[in-house]
Amino acid sequence: MRLCALRRCPPRTGDRGKGKGSGGGPLRSRTTFVRETWRRGARRACCKVRARVLLEWSGELRRDVAGFEPGYDATVVRLLRAHGADVLGKTNCDEFGMGSMNVYSVHGPVLNPHGTPAAVGAEEAEAWTAETVAGARVAGGSSGGSAAAVAAGMCRVALGTDTGGSTRLPASYCGVVGLKPSYGLLSRWGVVAFADSLDCVGVFGADVGSVREVFGVLDVYDARDPTSAPVGRREAARGRWKRRVEELGLGQHGGRLDGLRVGVPQEYFPREMTEDVLRPVRKTLRGLKERGAVIVPVSLPNTRYALSAYYVLASAEASSNLARYDGVQYGLNEKGPGKTAGEMYAWTRSAGFGGEVQRRILLGTYALGAGKFDNYFLQAQRVRELVRGDFARVLGGEDGVDVLVHASAVGTAPRMGEGVGAEGYVQDVLTVGASLGGLPGLSVPVAGEEGWPVGVSVVGGWGSEEILFIVGEAVGSSSF
């Protein structure tokens, strides 16, 4: 497969087979990939620096994070192994998880399996040259490698991360199921940070059942993760949504959704949305209505400010997190022709970070500046509270709805080279709202009219993953 979706990883000393888990757990038959931003014992974490540039500079592997070999597994990887999953290796992703199309990777852009010669057959794949890559479609980002691996049939499930849509967007483009769980449910211990208040571990799967199974294994409290939701809050949320499921009788009557209130936010149909997406979404809503769901138009008025607030907050947090890569404590040290500490910082960070990462660091540093903090960072925090308030008002109370349903993306997968510059940042317009609110979102593929996948997102209140899985299965079956 010429998708640039995977990175080969040698088996760790002491592993049984190639990444096989121990015991006969519920995931014993599952093959799994994890994204490059995970720490896995004796696996190099290469996605964080421009390894090619560093090699070109010196001709040898420098002492940077490209050669860093962690001595432990991330909590989610450990849980997968403990329940019998076969962790096969790591997948490609945007550098530091920054990107919406997976074209900002040191390993090359990830190609969408749909419509590529690699997906059609080996004979046609021989003709897949560099000249034809320009006509291919992107897999979406930043976790495009994981989505492409599932879409290409390389595995049943894969892990990624989701900061502002990095699981749901590639799931939509590649035609697989992608879950961004409620913030704090899945442990982030062992995951390289982008924006701490937004980062979530995401799960990709070939179907809703596979994602549900993996989520059930990973949904545990982790004392090592300071953002992990406490047990009491988890149990309260599970109990609340379980009572709602039982009240409606969901999953007990042949997929009927009688009494389920489905909100359709009017702000999630922007003018940029194409007819290729709009028609399948309308068809899905009709299918849910036929199953007994009550379709309720709702308004989330502060959605118009969500994208701007997201990029200010995420970039500011990234600027703070990536300050550790200064060439002093660890990692690449590039002195250059200068002799001062400031010049060493500049040379090291210029050599180690790619263009997109540098842009976001500059934006975040500007927003955190002494003269800009109130006007940008604090203002973005206020917008975030307004967005949260919109969701709380709509997804609660007697007059509220149980879930929201909307398109995962404004269009189908863009062609390679499209959507660059400022246009690329608009790709997240339909996904950042749930991220700012810390709410779960499940993207489910539906039948597109032009042969390209279309994703429909189901968003619920905090801790409502179980009801999302039930509705997600209905969404998938209602569109075909």
Tab-separated table of C-alpha atoms in Angstrom:
chain	number	residue	atom	x	y	z
A	1	MET	CA	0.000	0.000	0.000
A	2	ARG	CA	1.463	3.344	-0.999
A	3	LEU	CA	-0.534	5.481	1.391
A	4	CYS	CA	2.318	6.725	3.621
A	5	ALA	CA	0.031	5.811	6.509
A	6	LEU	CA	2.377	3.624	8.543
A	7	ARG	CA	5.820	3.666	10.057
A	8	ARG	CA	7.558	0.329	10.527
A	9	CYS	CA	8.530	-0.350	14.120
A	10	PRO	CA	10.839	-3.170	15.204
A	11	PRO	CA	9.470	-5.506	17.865
A	12	ARG	CA	10.503	-4.604	21.375
A	13	THR	CA	12.759	-6.932	23.294
A	14	GLY	CA	10.575	-9.123	25.420
A	15	ASP	CA	7.438	-8.689	23.294
A	16	ARG	CA	5.672	-11.894	22.434
A	17	GLY	CA	5.453	-11.934	18.656
A	18	LYS	CA	5.038	-8.542	17.025
A	19	GLY	CA	3.356	-6.412	19.616
A	20	LYS	CA	0.949	-9.078	20.832
A	21	GLY	CA	-0.800	-8.514	24.105
A	22	SER	CA	-0.953	-10.934	26.941
A	23	GLY	CA	-3.899	-12.954	28.126
A	24	GLY	CA	-7.170	-13.769	26.438
A	25	GLY	CA	-8.972	-10.463	26.885
A	26	PRO	CA	-11.873	-9.088	24.841
A	27	LEU	CA	-9.487	-7.568	22.292
A	28	ARG	CA	-7.554	-10.766	21.689
A	29	SER	CA	-8.557	-10.906	18.018
A	30	ARG	CA	-8.127	-7.179	17.388
A	31	THR	CA	-5.215	-5.785	15.407
A	32	THR	CA	-4.402	-2.219	16.375
A	33	PHE	CA	-2.175	0.662	15.316
A	34	VAL	CA	-1.298	3.607	17.519
A	35	ARG	CA	-0.512	7.115	16.359
A	36	GLU	CA	3.049	8.406	16.237
A	37	THR	CA	2.500	10.751	19.187
A	38	TRP	CA	2.278	7.848	21.643
A	39	ARG	CA	5.045	6.701	23.909
A	40	ARG	CA	5.683	3.001	23.457
A	41	GLY	CA	8.594	1.312	25.120
A	42	ALA	CA	11.641	0.994	22.816
A	43	ARG	CA	9.750	2.664	19.949
A	44	ARG	CA	11.198	5.903	18.711
A	45	ALA	CA	8.901	8.910	18.942
A	46	CYS	CA	9.817	10.455	15.604
A	47	CYS	CA	6.779	12.531	14.725
A	48	LYS	CA	7.754	15.461	16.835
A	49	VAL	CA	10.699	16.794	14.891
A	50	ARG	CA	11.721	17.224	11.294
A	51	ALA	CA	13.916	14.122	11.278
A	52	ARG	CA	14.719	14.401	7.549
A	53	VAL	CA	16.056	17.901	7.929
A	54	LEU	CA	18.180	16.890	10.890
A	55	LEU	CA	19.659	13.991	8.961
A	56	GLU	CA	20.401	16.235	5.989
A	57	TRP	CA	22.120	18.708	8.255
A	58	SER	CA	24.557	16.322	9.902
A	59	GLY	CA	24.496	13.074	7.982
A	60	GLU	CA	23.902	11.172	11.204
A	61	LEU	CA	21.082	10.727	13.688
A	62	ARG	CA	21.418	13.477	16.241
A	63	ARG	CA	20.516	13.206	19.908
A	64	ASP	CA	17.006	14.549	19.400
A	65	VAL	CA	13.520	13.209	20.091
A	66	ALA	CA	13.668	11.361	16.772
A	67	GLY	CA	15.985	8.949	18.555
A	68	PHE	CA	14.223	9.040	21.903
A	69	GLU	CA	13.166	5.591	23.062
A	70	PRO	CA	10.733	5.756	26.009
A	71	GLY	CA	11.050	3.104	28.639
A	72	TYR	CA	7.337	2.705	29.203
A	73	ASP	CA	4.010	2.351	27.391
A	74	ALA	CA	1.298	4.986	27.416
A	75	THR	CA	-1.622	3.981	29.625
A	76	VAL	CA	-3.917	3.322	26.656
A	77	VAL	CA	-1.297	1.117	24.975
A	78	ARG	CA	-0.778	-0.800	28.215
A	79	LEU	CA	-4.529	-1.346	28.528
A	80	LEU	CA	-4.774	-2.590	24.953
A	81	ARG	CA	-1.989	-5.088	25.532
A	82	ALA	CA	-3.475	-6.210	28.847
A	83	HIS	CA	-6.758	-7.050	27.122
A	84	GLY	CA	-5.170	-9.069	24.349
A	85	ALA	CA	-4.877	-6.575	21.475
A	86	ASP	CA	-2.081	-6.992	18.925
A	87	VAL	CA	-0.422	-3.575	18.672
A	88	LEU	CA	1.198	-3.726	15.242
A	89	GLY	CA	3.003	-0.398	15.033
A	90	LYS	CA	2.674	3.353	14.657
A	91	THR	CA	0.879	5.460	12.072
A	92	ASN	CA	1.751	8.686	10.322
A	93	CYS	CA	0.411	12.028	11.575
A	94	ASP	CA	0.951	15.763	11.262
A	95	GLU	CA	3.982	17.048	13.137
A	96	PHE	CA	3.009	17.560	16.788
A	97	GLY	CA	-0.586	16.865	15.755
A	98	MET	CA	-0.896	20.263	14.048
A	99	GLY	CA	-2.863	20.069	10.825
A	100	SER	CA	-6.229	19.187	9.320
A	101	MET	CA	-5.068	17.198	6.274
A	102	ASN	CA	-2.010	15.205	7.377
A	103	VAL	CA	0.291	16.954	4.927
A	104	TYR	CA	2.612	18.422	7.580
A	105	SER	CA	4.439	15.198	8.376
A	106	VAL	CA	8.158	14.520	8.108
A	107	HIS	CA	7.275	11.144	6.606
A	108	GLY	CA	5.241	12.641	3.762
A	109	PRO	CA	1.511	13.261	3.346
A	110	VAL	CA	-0.991	10.476	3.959
A	111	LEU	CA	-3.040	9.553	0.897
A	112	ASN	CA	-6.699	8.706	1.184
A	113	PRO	CA	-7.226	4.988	0.395
A	114	HIS	CA	-10.428	5.747	-1.520
A	115	GLY	CA	-9.784	6.188	-5.212
A	116	THR	CA	-6.038	5.549	-5.090
A	117	PRO	CA	-4.419	2.809	-7.160
A	118	ALA	CA	-3.259	1.266	-3.878
A	119	ALA	CA	-6.893	0.760	-2.977
A	120	VAL	CA	-7.856	-0.516	-6.427
A	121	GLY	CA	-5.307	-3.234	-7.063
A	122	ALA	CA	-1.647	-4.118	-7.247
A	123	GLU	CA	-1.410	-3.810	-11.028
A	124	GLU	CA	-2.722	-0.259	-11.090
A	125	ALA	CA	-0.589	0.584	-8.057
A	126	GLU	CA	2.508	0.070	-10.197
A	127	ALA	CA	1.488	3.170	-12.140
A	128	TRP	CA	1.106	5.225	-8.953
A	129	THR	CA	3.900	7.756	-9.457
A	130	ALA	CA	4.849	11.035	-7.862
A	131	GLU	CA	3.139	12.917	-10.687
A	132	THR	CA	-0.229	11.367	-9.886
A	133	VAL	CA	-0.035	12.109	-6.158
A	134	ALA	CA	-1.213	15.647	-6.903
A	135	GLY	CA	-4.541	14.200	-8.022
A	136	ALA	CA	-4.998	12.076	-4.906
A	137	ARG	CA	-7.158	13.056	-1.952
A	138	VAL	CA	-5.950	13.818	1.549
A	139	ALA	CA	-6.779	11.526	4.448
A	140	GLY	CA	-7.490	14.383	6.835
A	141	GLY	CA	-5.565	15.265	9.935
A	142	SER	CA	-3.919	15.247	12.126
A	143	SER	CA	-4.508	11.512	12.723
A	144	GLY	CA	-4.789	10.679	9.030
A	145	GLY	CA	-2.479	7.675	9.178
A	146	SER	CA	-4.704	5.895	11.683
A	147	ALA	CA	-7.851	6.593	9.666
A	148	ALA	CA	-6.202	5.490	6.414
A	149	ALA	CA	-4.940	2.275	8.010
A	150	VAL	CA	-8.451	1.314	9.100
A	151	ALA	CA	-9.983	2.363	5.773
A	152	ALA	CA	-7.419	0.303	3.851
A	153	GLY	CA	-8.211	-2.789	5.913
A	154	MET	CA	-4.801	-2.941	7.596
A	155	CYS	CA	-6.438	-3.193	11.026
A	156	ARG	CA	-9.865	-3.137	12.667
A	157	VAL	CA	-9.127	-0.322	15.115
A	158	ALA	CA	-6.489	2.366	15.534
A	159	LEU	CA	-5.772	5.104	18.044
A	160	GLY	CA	-5.211	8.787	17.398
A	161	THR	CA	-5.670	12.026	19.256
A	162	ASP	CA	-8.279	14.739	18.866
A	163	THR	CA	-7.600	18.358	19.802
A	164	GLY	CA	-9.995	20.200	17.514
A	165	GLY	CA	-11.195	17.478	15.154
A	166	SER	CA	-8.135	15.315	14.477
A	167	THR	CA	-10.123	12.097	14.819
A	168	ARG	CA	-13.519	13.078	13.432
A	169	LEU	CA	-12.210	14.892	10.341
A	170	PRO	CA	-10.021	12.050	8.981
A	171	ALA	CA	-12.757	9.572	9.895
A	172	SER	CA	-15.127	11.560	7.692
A	173	TYR	CA	-12.683	11.826	4.795
A	174	CYS	CA	-11.646	8.152	4.921
A	175	GLY	CA	-15.086	6.656	5.545
A	176	VAL	CA	-14.460	5.062	8.947
A	177	VAL	CA	-15.894	5.532	12.434
A	178	GLY	CA	-14.039	7.998	14.649
A	179	LEU	CA	-14.670	8.803	18.304
A	180	LYS	CA	-13.545	11.827	20.283
A	181	PRO	CA	-14.528	10.851	23.835
A	182	SER	CA	-15.567	13.177	26.630
A	183	TYR	CA	-12.572	15.165	27.864
A	184	GLY	CA	-10.873	13.359	30.711
A	185	LEU	CA	-12.328	9.884	30.172
A	186	LEU	CA	-9.347	8.278	28.398
A	187	SER	CA	-5.929	8.712	29.955
A	188	ARG	CA	-3.457	11.007	28.209
A	189	TRP	CA	-0.499	9.746	30.254
A	190	GLY	CA	2.228	8.914	27.749
A	191	VAL	CA	0.756	11.073	24.973
A	192	VAL	CA	2.905	13.963	23.741
A	193	ALA	CA	0.976	17.144	24.523
A	194	PHE	CA	-0.301	19.687	22.006
A	195	ALA	CA	-2.959	21.628	23.959
A	196	ASP	CA	-3.597	20.156	27.403
A	197	SER	CA	-7.097	21.526	27.905
A	198	LEU	CA	-8.278	20.131	24.549
A	199	ASP	CA	-6.300	16.947	23.834
A	200	CYS	CA	-8.216	13.663	23.903
A	201	VAL	CA	-7.292	10.127	22.908
A	202	GLY	CA	-9.365	9.179	19.865
A	203	VAL	CA	-10.452	5.772	18.556
A	204	PHE	CA	-10.920	4.760	14.910
A	205	GLY	CA	-12.749	1.621	13.852
A	206	ALA	CA	-14.186	-0.145	10.862
A	207	ASP	CA	-17.585	-0.081	12.569
A	208	VAL	CA	-19.283	1.355	15.642
A	209	GLY	CA	-19.098	-1.960	17.485
A	210	SER	CA	-15.303	-2.095	17.256
A	211	VAL	CA	-14.951	1.462	18.548
A	212	ARG	CA	-17.369	0.762	21.396
A	213	GLU	CA	-15.406	-2.337	22.402
A	214	VAL	CA	-12.064	-0.509	22.529
A	215	PHE	CA	-13.570	2.479	24.320
A	216	GLY	CA	-14.960	0.173	27.003
A	217	VAL	CA	-11.452	-1.146	27.664
A	218	LEU	CA	-9.779	2.279	27.788
A	219	ASP	CA	-12.445	4.104	29.805
A	220	VAL	CA	-10.795	3.830	33.240
A	221	TYR	CA	-9.474	6.347	35.764
A	222	ASP	CA	-5.716	6.911	35.695
A	223	ALA	CA	-4.125	8.563	38.738
A	224	ARG	CA	-1.032	9.407	36.674
A	225	ASP	CA	-3.034	11.700	34.386
A	226	PRO	CA	-3.966	14.930	36.216
A	227	THR	CA	-6.767	15.567	33.709
A	228	SER	CA	-8.368	12.134	34.220
A	229	ALA	CA	-11.970	12.492	35.381
A	230	PRO	CA	-12.535	11.160	38.914
A	231	VAL	CA	-14.414	7.918	39.446
A	232	GLY	CA	-17.408	9.616	41.064
A	233	ARG	CA	-18.015	11.871	38.089
A	234	ARG	CA	-17.683	8.956	35.678
A	235	GLU	CA	-20.197	6.842	37.566
A	236	ALA	CA	-22.672	9.709	37.873
A	237	ALA	CA	-22.553	10.356	34.116
A	238	ARG	CA	-22.878	6.656	33.272
A	239	GLY	CA	-25.865	6.324	35.580
A	240	ARG	CA	-27.602	9.363	34.149
A	241	TRP	CA	-27.283	8.287	30.537
A	242	LYS	CA	-28.042	4.654	31.317
A	243	ARG	CA	-31.352	5.725	32.847
A	244	ARG	CA	-32.121	7.756	29.739
A	245	VAL	CA	-31.347	4.793	27.462
A	246	GLU	CA	-33.606	2.539	29.540
A	247	GLU	CA	-36.347	5.168	29.627
A	248	LEU	CA	-36.415	5.340	25.834
A	249	GLY	CA	-35.837	1.623	25.357
A	250	LEU	CA	-32.978	2.279	22.957
A	251	GLY	CA	-31.312	-0.770	21.490
A	252	GLN	CA	-34.178	-3.054	22.484
A	253	HIS	CA	-36.667	-2.755	19.635
A	254	GLY	CA	-34.843	-3.485	16.419
A	255	GLY	CA	-33.028	-0.174	16.201
A	256	ARG	CA	-36.059	1.989	16.957
A	257	LEU	CA	-35.358	5.462	18.369
A	258	ASP	CA	-38.849	6.332	19.565
A	259	GLY	CA	-38.844	9.425	21.740
A	260	LEU	CA	-35.187	10.267	21.157
A	261	ARG	CA	-34.798	14.025	20.672
A	262	VAL	CA	-32.248	14.809	17.973
A	263	GLY	CA	-31.113	18.407	17.719
A	264	VAL	CA	-30.021	19.868	14.388
A	265	PRO	CA	-27.944	23.029	14.989
A	266	GLN	CA	-28.666	25.618	12.337
A	267	GLU	CA	-25.170	27.127	12.623
A	268	TYR	CA	-23.646	23.837	11.451
A	269	PHE	CA	-24.753	24.344	7.858
A	270	PRO	CA	-22.338	27.081	6.748
A	271	ARG	CA	-22.275	28.459	3.239
A	272	GLU	CA	-19.026	26.570	2.608
A	273	MET	CA	-20.865	23.227	2.898
A	274	THR	CA	-21.134	21.432	-0.421
A	275	GLU	CA	-24.177	19.677	-1.821
A	276	ASP	CA	-22.187	16.421	-1.776
A	277	VAL	CA	-22.360	16.614	2.025
A	278	LEU	CA	-25.687	18.345	2.501
A	279	ARG	CA	-27.779	15.754	0.672
A	280	PRO	CA	-26.485	12.700	2.613
A	281	VAL	CA	-26.947	14.567	5.918
A	282	ARG	CA	-30.573	15.350	5.044
A	283	LYS	CA	-31.110	11.737	4.035
A	284	THR	CA	-29.674	10.601	7.374
A	285	LEU	CA	-32.009	12.887	9.302
A	286	ARG	CA	-34.984	11.501	7.389
A	287	GLY	CA	-33.843	7.992	8.244
A	288	LEU	CA	-33.617	8.835	11.953
A	289	LYS	CA	-37.088	10.331	11.830
A	290	GLU	CA	-38.444	7.160	10.238
A	291	ARG	CA	-37.014	5.214	13.171
A	292	GLY	CA	-39.038	7.304	15.595
A	293	ALA	CA	-36.592	10.066	16.531
A	294	VAL	CA	-37.936	13.584	17.028
A	295	ILE	CA	-35.975	16.099	14.954
A	296	VAL	CA	-35.625	19.422	16.786
A	297	PRO	CA	-34.049	22.538	15.221
A	298	VAL	CA	-31.710	24.193	17.740
A	299	SER	CA	-29.385	27.177	17.800
A	300	LEU	CA	-25.814	27.441	19.075
A	301	PRO	CA	-25.271	31.144	18.403
A	302	ASN	CA	-21.690	31.380	19.662
A	303	THR	CA	-20.508	28.769	17.165
A	304	ARG	CA	-19.512	31.626	14.854
A	305	TYR	CA	-16.695	32.529	17.273
A	306	ALA	CA	-15.595	28.989	18.140
A	307	LEU	CA	-13.005	28.487	15.397
A	308	SER	CA	-11.178	31.734	16.169
A	309	ALA	CA	-11.198	31.020	19.895
A	310	TYR	CA	-9.935	27.496	19.326
A	311	TYR	CA	-6.892	28.547	17.331
A	312	VAL	CA	-5.944	31.198	19.875
A	313	LEU	CA	-6.236	28.784	22.820
A	314	ALA	CA	-4.658	25.770	21.111
A	315	SER	CA	-1.756	27.801	19.745
A	316	ALA	CA	-1.146	29.465	23.112
A	317	GLU	CA	-1.025	26.108	24.897
A	318	ALA	CA	1.191	24.650	22.183
A	319	SER	CA	3.566	27.583	22.509
A	320	SER	CA	3.898	26.843	26.215
A	321	ASN	CA	4.224	23.059	25.795
A	322	LEU	CA	6.807	23.239	23.027
A	323	ALA	CA	8.998	25.699	24.939
A	324	ARG	CA	10.687	22.642	26.479
A	325	TYR	CA	12.379	21.887	23.161
A	326	ASP	CA	15.072	24.503	23.657
A	327	GLY	CA	18.192	22.474	22.937
A	328	VAL	CA	19.344	22.635	26.558
A	329	GLN	CA	17.557	20.017	28.631
A	330	TYR	CA	17.264	17.342	25.942
A	331	GLY	CA	16.743	16.857	22.241
A	332	LEU	CA	18.376	18.576	19.307
A	333	ASN	CA	21.107	21.108	20.045
A	334	GLU	CA	21.985	23.261	17.051
A	335	LYS	CA	24.446	26.035	17.915
A	336	GLY	CA	24.868	27.437	14.424
A	337	PRO	CA	27.368	30.256	13.834
A	338	GLY	CA	26.219	32.204	16.912
A	339	LYS	CA	27.755	32.119	20.375
A	340	THR	CA	24.922	33.352	22.633
A	341	ALA	CA	22.192	31.313	24.278
A	342	GLY	CA	19.549	33.212	22.328
A	343	GLU	CA	21.171	32.334	19.027
A	344	MET	CA	21.421	28.686	20.060
A	345	TYR	CA	17.682	28.659	20.895
A	346	ALA	CA	16.863	30.229	17.525
A	347	TRP	CA	18.991	27.822	15.488
A	348	THR	CA	17.769	24.771	17.393
A	349	ARG	CA	14.073	25.561	17.166
A	350	SER	CA	14.305	26.686	13.527
A	351	ALA	CA	15.973	23.417	12.600
A	352	GLY	CA	13.771	21.214	14.739
A	353	PHE	CA	10.286	22.568	14.036
A	354	GLY	CA	8.460	22.497	10.717
A	355	GLY	CA	6.779	25.505	9.132
A	356	GLU	CA	3.270	24.802	10.442
A	357	VAL	CA	4.509	24.238	13.991
A	358	GLN	CA	6.504	27.459	13.835
A	359	ARG	CA	3.441	29.385	12.680
A	360	ARG	CA	1.369	28.145	15.612
A	361	ILE	CA	4.130	28.810	18.113
A	362	LEU	CA	4.390	32.377	16.853
A	363	LEU	CA	0.619	32.852	17.033
A	364	GLY	CA	0.458	31.401	20.537
A	365	THR	CA	3.405	33.422	21.791
A	366	TYR	CA	1.825	36.590	20.403
A	367	ALA	CA	-1.499	35.829	22.110
A	368	LEU	CA	0.272	35.321	25.436
A	369	GLY	CA	2.285	38.525	25.183
A	370	ALA	CA	2.000	41.071	27.970
A	371	GLY	CA	0.169	43.572	25.804
A	372	LYS	CA	-2.067	41.029	24.046
A	373	PHE	CA	-3.054	38.581	26.799
A	374	ASP	CA	-6.355	40.251	27.724
A	375	ASN	CA	-7.450	40.954	24.160
A	376	TYR	CA	-6.681	37.504	22.775
A	377	PHE	CA	-6.156	34.695	25.277
A	378	LEU	CA	-8.627	35.838	27.938
A	379	GLN	CA	-11.158	36.841	25.312
A	380	ALA	CA	-10.859	33.372	23.748
A	381	GLN	CA	-11.465	31.840	27.180
A	382	ARG	CA	-14.636	33.908	27.519
A	383	VAL	CA	-15.822	32.699	24.117
A	384	ARG	CA	-15.106	29.138	25.211
A	385	GLU	CA	-17.440	29.592	28.194
A	386	LEU	CA	-20.126	30.968	25.889
A	387	VAL	CA	-19.793	27.933	23.612
A	388	ARG	CA	-20.033	25.632	26.628
A	389	GLY	CA	-23.111	27.493	27.769
A	390	ASP	CA	-24.777	26.963	24.388
A	391	PHE	CA	-24.221	23.206	24.582
A	392	ALA	CA	-25.371	23.033	28.211
A	393	ARG	CA	-28.587	24.865	27.349
A	394	VAL	CA	-29.398	22.655	24.360
A	395	LEU	CA	-28.237	19.296	25.770
A	396	GLY	CA	-30.071	19.426	29.063
A	397	GLY	CA	-33.330	20.074	30.832
A	398	GLU	CA	-36.824	18.948	29.972
A	399	ASP	CA	-36.909	20.914	26.729
A	400	GLY	CA	-33.399	19.944	25.687
A	401	VAL	CA	-32.322	17.326	23.178
A	402	ASP	CA	-30.515	14.032	23.767
A	403	VAL	CA	-27.959	14.366	20.971
A	404	LEU	CA	-26.952	16.722	18.194
A	405	VAL	CA	-26.478	15.501	14.625
A	406	HIS	CA	-24.570	17.420	11.966
A	407	ALA	CA	-22.007	16.922	9.209
A	408	SER	CA	-18.440	16.151	10.313
A	409	ALA	CA	-16.906	18.277	7.543
A	410	VAL	CA	-18.071	20.913	5.083
A	411	GLY	CA	-16.998	18.804	2.112
A	412	THR	CA	-15.541	15.500	1.023
A	413	ALA	CA	-11.787	14.911	1.171
A	414	PRO	CA	-9.924	17.733	-0.627
A	415	ARG	CA	-7.438	16.922	-3.329
A	416	MET	CA	-3.769	16.991	-2.456
A	417	GLY	CA	-2.617	20.599	-2.623
A	418	GLU	CA	-6.075	22.092	-2.049
A	419	GLY	CA	-7.083	23.833	1.148
A	420	VAL	CA	-3.626	25.152	1.964
A	421	GLY	CA	-3.013	28.401	3.804
A	422	ALA	CA	-5.897	30.034	5.652
A	423	GLU	CA	-8.414	27.784	3.882
A	424	GLY	CA	-6.921	24.772	5.641
A	425	TYR	CA	-7.881	26.111	9.060
A	426	VAL	CA	-11.558	26.239	8.076
A	427	GLN	CA	-11.652	22.427	7.831
A	428	ASP	CA	-12.225	22.255	11.607
A	429	VAL	CA	-15.197	24.621	11.667
A	430	LEU	CA	-17.723	21.853	12.476
A	431	THR	CA	-15.587	19.993	15.013
A	432	VAL	CA	-14.028	22.598	17.312
A	433	GLY	CA	-17.281	23.364	19.143
A	434	ALA	CA	-17.450	19.971	20.849
A	435	SER	CA	-13.731	20.208	21.600
A	436	LEU	CA	-14.125	23.543	23.371
A	437	GLY	CA	-17.028	22.094	25.329
A	438	GLY	CA	-15.181	18.898	26.260
A	439	LEU	CA	-18.058	16.867	24.797
A	440	PRO	CA	-17.962	13.503	23.008
A	441	GLY	CA	-18.377	13.336	19.253
A	442	LEU	CA	-18.764	10.258	17.042
A	443	SER	CA	-18.271	10.536	13.278
A	444	VAL	CA	-20.040	7.793	11.333
A	445	PRO	CA	-19.645	7.261	7.558
A	446	VAL	CA	-22.740	7.509	5.398
A	447	ALA	CA	-23.232	6.841	1.709
A	448	GLY	CA	-22.065	9.748	-0.413
A	449	GLU	CA	-23.476	10.465	-3.839
A	450	GLU	CA	-20.197	10.996	-5.667
A	451	GLY	CA	-18.396	7.881	-4.451
A	452	TRP	CA	-16.499	9.681	-1.690
A	453	PRO	CA	-17.219	9.107	2.005
A	454	VAL	CA	-19.249	11.600	4.022
A	455	GLY	CA	-19.175	11.683	7.806
A	456	VAL	CA	-22.111	12.515	10.083
A	457	SER	CA	-21.280	13.489	13.669
A	458	VAL	CA	-23.332	12.648	16.730
A	459	VAL	CA	-22.549	14.887	19.732
A	460	GLY	CA	-23.887	14.396	23.238
A	461	GLY	CA	-23.477	15.565	26.795
A	462	TRP	CA	-20.395	14.755	28.840
A	463	GLY	CA	-20.161	11.023	29.460
A	464	SER	CA	-22.930	10.092	26.990
A	465	GLU	CA	-20.811	7.780	24.822
A	466	GLU	CA	-23.229	4.857	25.214
A	467	ILE	CA	-26.132	6.766	23.697
A	468	LEU	CA	-23.808	8.048	20.963
A	469	PHE	CA	-22.934	4.479	19.990
A	470	ILE	CA	-26.612	3.545	19.762
A	471	VAL	CA	-27.459	6.562	17.618
A	472	GLY	CA	-24.272	6.084	15.593
A	473	GLU	CA	-25.333	2.585	14.586
A	474	ALA	CA	-28.696	3.956	13.512
A	475	VAL	CA	-27.009	6.745	11.522
A	476	GLY	CA	-24.857	4.247	9.652
A	477	SER	CA	-27.759	1.987	8.775
A	478	SER	CA	-30.187	4.835	7.968
A	479	SER	CA	-28.037	6.196	5.168
A	480	PHE	CA	-27.781	3.058	3.042
